[in-house]
Amino acid sequence: GENVEQHPSTLSVQEGDSAVIKCTYSDSASNYFPWYKQELGKRPQLIIDIRSNVGEKKDQRIAVTLNKTAKHFSLHITETQPEDSAVYFCAASEAAGNKLTFGGGTRVLVKP
Amino acid sequence: DAGVIQSPRHEVTEMGQEVTLRCKPISGHDYLFWYRQTMMRGLELLIYFNNNVPIDDSGMPEDRFSAKMPNASFSTLKIQPSEPRDSAVYFCASSWTGNQPQHFGDGTRLSIL
């Protein structure tokens, strides 16, 4: 089955700096890659997603890039703010059906 | 839309007791997922349904776990008998169709003493 690796596990940045989280996946048939943000004690919330026919997608201060050849995708957060502090999860969807496999998560701390 | 609704929000029970977690998906969503989240194992998919039919239950830990979806607006996850290692946050999520975003409920925090 699919295996998703996520790095780093923790990330501390100064407010205003950029944060980058990287994920790799194993199943070349995966075609859907969402990113979720989870604040302490809350539910995971989708912040952005990308499909295999697109190399990059941007939404205000967040962007995702996808390299299908290398089987990796990344989340970029620019101009970080304290409210960006949370755990971020990447995920990949197998080609058949709608089954998501999640990475291990990255705890991001934005220091004011 | 009220989003995915889970109940109870918190459950504390003793080892050996039966536990039933409930989920109401977003109206019109055809897919329903049950996840378990722990510090050690992260977010794990337990089982998912399409149009009320279980499609993949390979993530269900063992026979003590069972899930049903009797209709499009209700699903249960049952643990019988419960054990302390079942302590976790259990999330339900739903999506409109294949490869569409999954929307999570607020979760049930389960503690087995």
PDB file of C-alpha atoms in Angstrom:
ATOM      1  CA  GLY A   1       0.000   0.000   0.000  1.00  0.00           C
ATOM      2  CA  GLU A   2       0.867   3.685  -0.017  1.00  0.00           C
ATOM      3  CA  ASN A   3       3.518   5.031   2.366  1.00  0.00           C
ATOM      4  CA  VAL A   4       3.897   8.774   3.044  1.00  0.00           C
ATOM      5  CA  GLU A   5       6.965  10.200   4.768  1.00  0.00           C
ATOM      6  CA  GLN A   6       6.924  13.752   6.114  1.00  0.00           C
ATOM      7  CA  HIS A   7       9.825  15.991   7.193  1.00  0.00           C
ATOM      8  CA  PRO A   8      10.686  17.678   9.424  1.00  0.00           C
ATOM      9  CA  SER A   9       8.730  16.468  12.420  1.00  0.00           C
ATOM     10  CA  THR A  10       9.121  19.840  14.128  1.00  0.00           C
ATOM     11  CA  LEU A  11       9.846  23.261  12.674  1.00  0.00           C
ATOM     12  CA  SER A  12      10.453  26.497  14.519  1.00  0.00           C
ATOM     13  CA  VAL A  13      10.501  29.756  12.562  1.00  0.00           C
ATOM     14  CA  GLN A  14      10.565  33.427  13.353  1.00  0.00           C
ATOM     15  CA  GLU A  15       7.422  35.386  12.559  1.00  0.00           C
ATOM     16  CA  GLY A  16       7.634  36.705   9.007  1.00  0.00           C
ATOM     17  CA  ASP A  17       9.966  33.965   7.802  1.00  0.00           C
ATOM     18  CA  SER A  18       8.980  31.130   5.462  1.00  0.00           C
ATOM     19  CA  ALA A  19       8.270  27.535   6.425  1.00  0.00           C
ATOM     20  CA  VAL A  20       8.667  24.532   4.153  1.00  0.00           C
ATOM     21  CA  ILE A  21       7.405  21.010   4.819  1.00  0.00           C
ATOM     22  CA  LYS A  22       8.287  18.114   2.526  1.00  0.00           C
ATOM     23  CA  CYS A  23       6.568  14.804   1.870  1.00  0.00           C
ATOM     24  CA  THR A  24       7.413  11.788  -0.231  1.00  0.00           C
ATOM     25  CA  TYR A  25       5.067   9.037  -1.305  1.00  0.00           C
ATOM     26  CA  SER A  26       5.624   5.541  -2.618  1.00  0.00           C
ATOM     27  CA  ASP A  27       2.700   4.735  -4.907  1.00  0.00           C
ATOM     28  CA  SER A  28       3.210   6.273  -8.343  1.00  0.00           C
ATOM     29  CA  ALA A  29      -0.515   5.839  -8.992  1.00  0.00           C
ATOM     30  CA  SER A  30      -1.455   8.375  -6.291  1.00  0.00           C
ATOM     31  CA  ASN A  31      -3.107  11.394  -7.843  1.00  0.00           C
ATOM     32  CA  TYR A  32      -4.505  13.575  -5.062  1.00  0.00           C
ATOM     33  CA  PHE A  33      -2.435  15.314  -2.362  1.00  0.00           C
ATOM     34  CA  PRO A  34      -4.188  17.346   0.352  1.00  0.00           C
ATOM     35  CA  TRP A  35      -2.650  19.241   3.257  1.00  0.00           C
ATOM     36  CA  TYR A  36      -4.381  19.534   6.615  1.00  0.00           C
ATOM     37  CA  LYS A  37      -3.776  21.878   9.530  1.00  0.00           C
ATOM     38  CA  GLN A  38      -4.622  20.695  13.036  1.00  0.00           C
ATOM     39  CA  GLU A  39      -4.608  23.046  15.981  1.00  0.00           C
ATOM     40  CA  LEU A  40      -4.291  21.652  19.482  1.00  0.00           C
ATOM     41  CA  GLY A  41      -7.416  19.742  20.463  1.00  0.00           C
ATOM     42  CA  LYS A  42      -9.156  20.493  17.184  1.00  0.00           C
ATOM     43  CA  ARG A  43     -10.031  18.568  14.048  1.00  0.00           C
ATOM     44  CA  PRO A  44      -7.798  18.438  10.954  1.00  0.00           C
ATOM     45  CA  GLN A  45      -8.842  21.110   8.470  1.00  0.00           C
ATOM     46  CA  LEU A  46      -8.015  21.109   4.788  1.00  0.00           C
ATOM     47  CA  ILE A  47      -5.910  24.119   3.846  1.00  0.00           C
ATOM     48  CA  ILE A  48      -4.920  23.311   0.266  1.00  0.00           C
ATOM     49  CA  ASP A  49      -4.769  20.365  -2.103  1.00  0.00           C
ATOM     50  CA  ILE A  50      -3.170  19.523  -5.431  1.00  0.00           C
ATOM     51  CA  ARG A  51      -3.830  16.964  -8.106  1.00  0.00           C
ATOM     52  CA  SER A  52      -1.344  15.094 -10.246  1.00  0.00           C
ATOM     53  CA  ASN A  53      -2.074  17.093 -13.379  1.00  0.00           C
ATOM     54  CA  VAL A  54      -0.875  20.307 -11.692  1.00  0.00           C
ATOM     55  CA  GLY A  55       2.680  21.129 -10.649  1.00  0.00           C
ATOM     56  CA  GLU A  56       1.980  24.029  -8.334  1.00  0.00           C
ATOM     57  CA  LYS A  57      -0.942  25.693  -6.606  1.00  0.00           C
ATOM     58  CA  LYS A  58      -1.082  28.839  -4.518  1.00  0.00           C
ATOM     59  CA  ASP A  59      -3.613  30.317  -2.112  1.00  0.00           C
ATOM     60  CA  GLN A  60      -2.557  33.594  -0.520  1.00  0.00           C
ATOM     61  CA  ARG A  61       0.397  32.806   1.770  1.00  0.00           C
ATOM     62  CA  ILE A  62       0.413  29.053   1.191  1.00  0.00           C
ATOM     63  CA  ALA A  63       1.554  27.117  -1.852  1.00  0.00           C
ATOM     64  CA  VAL A  64       2.070  23.478  -2.745  1.00  0.00           C
ATOM     65  CA  THR A  65       4.404  22.001  -5.317  1.00  0.00           C
ATOM     66  CA  LEU A  66       4.317  18.499  -6.734  1.00  0.00           C
ATOM     67  CA  ASN A  67       7.071  16.561  -8.464  1.00  0.00           C
ATOM     68  CA  LYS A  68       5.516  13.350  -9.791  1.00  0.00           C
ATOM     69  CA  THR A  69       8.764  12.030 -11.184  1.00  0.00           C
ATOM     70  CA  ALA A  70      10.487  12.215  -7.834  1.00  0.00           C
ATOM     71  CA  LYS A  71       7.266  11.404  -5.959  1.00  0.00           C
ATOM     72  CA  HIS A  72       7.478  14.286  -3.571  1.00  0.00           C
ATOM     73  CA  PHE A  73       5.383  17.329  -2.744  1.00  0.00           C
ATOM     74  CA  SER A  74       5.919  20.311  -0.490  1.00  0.00           C
ATOM     75  CA  LEU A  75       3.993  22.927   1.454  1.00  0.00           C
ATOM     76  CA  HIS A  76       5.325  26.465   1.562  1.00  0.00           C
ATOM     77  CA  ILE A  77       4.056  29.065   4.000  1.00  0.00           C
ATOM     78  CA  THR A  78       5.332  32.599   3.480  1.00  0.00           C
ATOM     79  CA  GLU A  79       5.252  35.532   5.891  1.00  0.00           C
ATOM     80  CA  THR A  80       4.440  33.226   8.789  1.00  0.00           C
ATOM     81  CA  GLN A  81       2.253  34.489  11.602  1.00  0.00           C
ATOM     82  CA  PRO A  82       1.732  33.165  15.154  1.00  0.00           C
ATOM     83  CA  GLU A  83      -1.658  31.760  14.116  1.00  0.00           C
ATOM     84  CA  ASP A  84       0.148  29.482  11.671  1.00  0.00           C
ATOM     85  CA  SER A  85       1.425  27.514  14.691  1.00  0.00           C
ATOM     86  CA  ALA A  86      -0.161  24.053  14.448  1.00  0.00           C
ATOM     87  CA  VAL A  87       0.507  20.512  13.270  1.00  0.00           C
ATOM     88  CA  TYR A  88       0.432  20.092   9.497  1.00  0.00           C
ATOM     89  CA  PHE A  89      -0.282  16.786   7.782  1.00  0.00           C
ATOM     90  CA  CYS A  90       0.301  15.834   4.193  1.00  0.00           C
ATOM     91  CA  ALA A  91      -1.600  12.960   2.611  1.00  0.00           C
ATOM     92  CA  ALA A  92      -1.797  11.010  -0.616  1.00  0.00           C
ATOM     93  CA  SER A  93      -4.708   9.265  -2.213  1.00  0.00           C
ATOM     94  CA  GLU A  94      -4.380   5.940  -3.965  1.00  0.00           C
ATOM     95  CA  ALA A  95      -5.625   5.783  -7.504  1.00  0.00           C
ATOM     96  CA  ALA A  96      -8.388   3.359  -6.664  1.00  0.00           C
ATOM     97  CA  GLY A  97     -11.106   4.825  -4.519  1.00  0.00           C
ATOM     98  CA  ASN A  98     -10.701   7.588  -2.006  1.00  0.00           C
ATOM     99  CA  LYS A  99      -8.374   6.156   0.630  1.00  0.00           C
ATOM    100  CA  LEU A 100      -5.978   8.758   2.115  1.00  0.00           C
ATOM    101  CA  THR A 101      -2.653   7.849   3.682  1.00  0.00           C
ATOM    102  CA  PHE A 102      -1.294  10.530   6.002  1.00  0.00           C
ATOM    103  CA  GLY A 103       2.248  11.549   6.788  1.00  0.00           C
ATOM    104  CA  GLY A 104       3.416  11.658  10.381  1.00  0.00           C
ATOM    105  CA  GLY A 105       2.806  15.391  10.791  1.00  0.00           C
ATOM    106  CA  THR A 106       4.993  18.477  11.302  1.00  0.00           C
ATOM    107  CA  ARG A 107       4.632  20.598  14.399  1.00  0.00           C
ATOM    108  CA  VAL A 108       5.201  24.206  13.346  1.00  0.00           C
ATOM    109  CA  LEU A 109       5.941  26.881  15.924  1.00  0.00           C
ATOM    110  CA  VAL A 110       6.016  30.492  14.821  1.00  0.00           C
ATOM    111  CA  LYS A 111       7.855  32.647  17.331  1.00  0.00           C
ATOM    112  CA  PRO A 112       6.726  36.273  17.580  1.00  0.00           C
TER     113      PRO A 112
ATOM    114  CA  ASP B   1     -24.278  23.109   6.661  1.00  0.00           C
ATOM    115  CA  ALA B   2     -23.561  21.721  10.140  1.00  0.00           C
ATOM    116  CA  GLY B   3     -20.535  19.742   9.046  1.00  0.00           C
ATOM    117  CA  VAL B   4     -19.693  16.244  10.208  1.00  0.00           C
ATOM    118  CA  ILE B   5     -21.204  15.616  13.627  1.00  0.00           C
ATOM    119  CA  GLN B   6     -19.700  13.156  16.077  1.00  0.00           C
ATOM    120  CA  SER B   7     -20.896  12.007  19.462  1.00  0.00           C
ATOM    121  CA  PRO B   8     -19.956  11.783  22.202  1.00  0.00           C
ATOM    122  CA  ARG B   9     -17.128  14.345  22.288  1.00  0.00           C
ATOM    123  CA  HIS B  10     -15.535  12.633  25.243  1.00  0.00           C
ATOM    124  CA  GLU B  11     -15.919   9.114  26.582  1.00  0.00           C
ATOM    125  CA  VAL B  12     -14.310   7.647  29.654  1.00  0.00           C
ATOM    126  CA  THR B  13     -15.034   4.035  30.456  1.00  0.00           C
ATOM    127  CA  GLU B  14     -13.522   1.030  32.120  1.00  0.00           C
ATOM    128  CA  MET B  15     -11.684  -1.748  30.402  1.00  0.00           C
ATOM    129  CA  GLY B  16     -13.994  -4.461  29.120  1.00  0.00           C
ATOM    130  CA  GLN B  17     -16.945  -2.187  28.502  1.00  0.00           C
ATOM    131  CA  GLU B  18     -18.571  -1.735  25.115  1.00  0.00           C
ATOM    132  CA  VAL B  19     -18.003   1.624  23.470  1.00  0.00           C
ATOM    133  CA  THR B  20     -20.097   3.045  20.625  1.00  0.00           C
ATOM    134  CA  LEU B  21     -19.020   6.111  18.686  1.00  0.00           C
ATOM    135  CA  ARG B  22     -21.447   7.858  16.368  1.00  0.00           C
ATOM    136  CA  CYS B  23     -21.115   9.936  13.238  1.00  0.00           C
ATOM    137  CA  LYS B  24     -23.438  11.916  11.017  1.00  0.00           C
ATOM    138  CA  PRO B  25     -21.788  12.830   7.694  1.00  0.00           C
ATOM    139  CA  ILE B  26     -22.450  15.982   5.709  1.00  0.00           C
ATOM    140  CA  SER B  27     -25.685  15.618   3.785  1.00  0.00           C
ATOM    141  CA  GLY B  28     -25.075  14.450   0.226  1.00  0.00           C
ATOM    142  CA  HIS B  29     -21.624  13.034   0.893  1.00  0.00           C
ATOM    143  CA  ASP B  30     -21.223   9.499  -0.416  1.00  0.00           C
ATOM    144  CA  TYR B  31     -18.024   8.574   1.411  1.00  0.00           C
ATOM    145  CA  LEU B  32     -17.551   8.151   5.143  1.00  0.00           C
ATOM    146  CA  PHE B  33     -14.244   7.468   6.884  1.00  0.00           C
ATOM    147  CA  TRP B  34     -13.259   6.483  10.418  1.00  0.00           C
ATOM    148  CA  TYR B  35      -9.774   7.460  11.627  1.00  0.00           C
ATOM    149  CA  ARG B  36      -7.894   6.956  14.864  1.00  0.00           C
ATOM    150  CA  GLN B  37      -5.267   9.423  16.051  1.00  0.00           C
ATOM    151  CA  THR B  38      -2.587   8.679  18.641  1.00  0.00           C
ATOM    152  CA  MET B  39       0.781  10.226  19.383  1.00  0.00           C
ATOM    153  CA  MET B  40       2.564   6.993  18.545  1.00  0.00           C
ATOM    154  CA  ARG B  41       0.785   6.040  15.329  1.00  0.00           C
ATOM    155  CA  GLY B  42      -0.510   9.374  14.017  1.00  0.00           C
ATOM    156  CA  LEU B  43      -3.662   9.429  11.891  1.00  0.00           C
ATOM    157  CA  GLU B  44      -4.707   5.968  10.792  1.00  0.00           C
ATOM    158  CA  LEU B  45      -7.596   5.072   8.512  1.00  0.00           C
ATOM    159  CA  LEU B  46      -9.657   2.327  10.124  1.00  0.00           C
ATOM    160  CA  ILE B  47     -12.440   1.803   7.590  1.00  0.00           C
ATOM    161  CA  TYR B  48     -14.340   3.649   4.929  1.00  0.00           C
ATOM    162  CA  PHE B  49     -17.752   3.366   3.300  1.00  0.00           C
ATOM    163  CA  ASN B  50     -19.097   4.327  -0.095  1.00  0.00           C
ATOM    164  CA  ASN B  51     -22.871   4.627  -0.377  1.00  0.00           C
ATOM    165  CA  ASN B  52     -23.211   2.869   2.996  1.00  0.00           C
ATOM    166  CA  VAL B  53     -21.148  -0.133   1.864  1.00  0.00           C
ATOM    167  CA  PRO B  54     -17.810  -0.880   3.587  1.00  0.00           C
ATOM    168  CA  ILE B  55     -15.074  -0.656   0.953  1.00  0.00           C
ATOM    169  CA  ASP B  56     -11.853  -1.148   2.917  1.00  0.00           C
ATOM    170  CA  ASP B  57     -11.605  -2.280   6.519  1.00  0.00           C
ATOM    171  CA  SER B  58      -7.954  -3.301   6.402  1.00  0.00           C
ATOM    172  CA  GLY B  59      -7.119  -0.693   9.041  1.00  0.00           C
ATOM    173  CA  MET B  60      -9.450  -2.122  11.668  1.00  0.00           C
ATOM    174  CA  PRO B  61      -7.088  -3.301  14.406  1.00  0.00           C
ATOM    175  CA  GLU B  62      -8.820  -6.533  15.350  1.00  0.00           C
ATOM    176  CA  ASP B  63     -12.142  -8.257  15.758  1.00  0.00           C
ATOM    177  CA  ARG B  64     -13.005  -6.149  18.771  1.00  0.00           C
ATOM    178  CA  PHE B  65     -13.660  -3.282  16.363  1.00  0.00           C
ATOM    179  CA  SER B  66     -16.714  -3.134  14.113  1.00  0.00           C
ATOM    180  CA  ALA B  67     -18.342  -0.395  12.061  1.00  0.00           C
ATOM    181  CA  LYS B  68     -21.717  -0.045  10.438  1.00  0.00           C
ATOM    182  CA  MET B  69     -23.498   2.426   8.243  1.00  0.00           C
ATOM    183  CA  PRO B  70     -27.212   1.543   8.246  1.00  0.00           C
ATOM    184  CA  ASN B  71     -28.158   4.600   6.187  1.00  0.00           C
ATOM    185  CA  ALA B  72     -26.622   7.593   4.426  1.00  0.00           C
ATOM    186  CA  SER B  73     -26.822   9.833   7.476  1.00  0.00           C
ATOM    187  CA  PHE B  74     -25.481   7.642  10.275  1.00  0.00           C
ATOM    188  CA  SER B  75     -22.529   5.443  11.107  1.00  0.00           C
ATOM    189  CA  THR B  76     -21.244   3.767  14.261  1.00  0.00           C
ATOM    190  CA  LEU B  77     -17.866   2.474  15.349  1.00  0.00           C
ATOM    191  CA  LYS B  78     -18.066  -0.072  18.115  1.00  0.00           C
ATOM    192  CA  ILE B  79     -15.352  -1.500  20.345  1.00  0.00           C
ATOM    193  CA  GLN B  80     -16.203  -4.590  22.368  1.00  0.00           C
ATOM    194  CA  PRO B  81     -14.532  -5.327  24.707  1.00  0.00           C
ATOM    195  CA  SER B  82     -12.539  -2.131  25.097  1.00  0.00           C
ATOM    196  CA  GLU B  83      -8.894  -2.101  26.243  1.00  0.00           C
ATOM    197  CA  PRO B  84      -6.639   0.715  27.546  1.00  0.00           C
ATOM    198  CA  ARG B  85      -4.632   0.668  24.284  1.00  0.00           C
ATOM    199  CA  ASP B  86      -7.788   1.737  22.444  1.00  0.00           C
ATOM    200  CA  SER B  87      -7.487   5.157  24.099  1.00  0.00           C
ATOM    201  CA  ALA B  88      -7.205   7.704  21.278  1.00  0.00           C
ATOM    202  CA  VAL B  89      -9.085  10.394  19.419  1.00  0.00           C
ATOM    203  CA  TYR B  90     -11.432   8.912  16.847  1.00  0.00           C
ATOM    204  CA  PHE B  91     -12.356  11.078  13.897  1.00  0.00           C
ATOM    205  CA  CYS B  92     -15.087  10.623  11.366  1.00  0.00           C
ATOM    206  CA  ALA B  93     -14.798  12.326   7.979  1.00  0.00           C
ATOM    207  CA  SER B  94     -16.929  12.496   4.863  1.00  0.00           C
ATOM    208  CA  SER B  95     -16.462  13.510   1.258  1.00  0.00           C
ATOM    209  CA  TRP B  96     -18.723  14.126  -1.690  1.00  0.00           C
ATOM    210  CA  THR B  97     -17.079  11.668  -4.077  1.00  0.00           C
ATOM    211  CA  GLY B  98     -13.799  10.001  -4.903  1.00  0.00           C
ATOM    212  CA  ASN B  99     -10.676  12.177  -4.652  1.00  0.00           C
ATOM    213  CA  GLN B 100     -12.652  15.082  -3.246  1.00  0.00           C
ATOM    214  CA  PRO B 101     -11.700  16.809   0.018  1.00  0.00           C
ATOM    215  CA  GLN B 102     -12.520  14.995   3.216  1.00  0.00           C
ATOM    216  CA  HIS B 103     -14.180  17.029   5.944  1.00  0.00           C
ATOM    217  CA  PHE B 104     -13.500  15.971   9.499  1.00  0.00           C
ATOM    218  CA  GLY B 105     -15.747  15.996  12.519  1.00  0.00           C
ATOM    219  CA  ASP B 106     -14.566  17.307  15.890  1.00  0.00           C
ATOM    220  CA  GLY B 107     -13.630  13.819  17.050  1.00  0.00           C
ATOM    221  CA  THR B 108     -14.345  11.662  20.089  1.00  0.00           C
ATOM    222  CA  ARG B 109     -11.659  11.570  22.753  1.00  0.00           C
ATOM    223  CA  LEU B 110     -11.821   8.052  24.171  1.00  0.00           C
ATOM    224  CA  SER B 111     -10.152   7.049  27.407  1.00  0.00           C
ATOM    225  CA  ILE B 112     -10.233   3.434  28.545  1.00  0.00           C
ATOM    226  CA  LEU B 113      -9.210   3.012  32.181  1.00  0.00           C
TER     227      LEU B 113
END
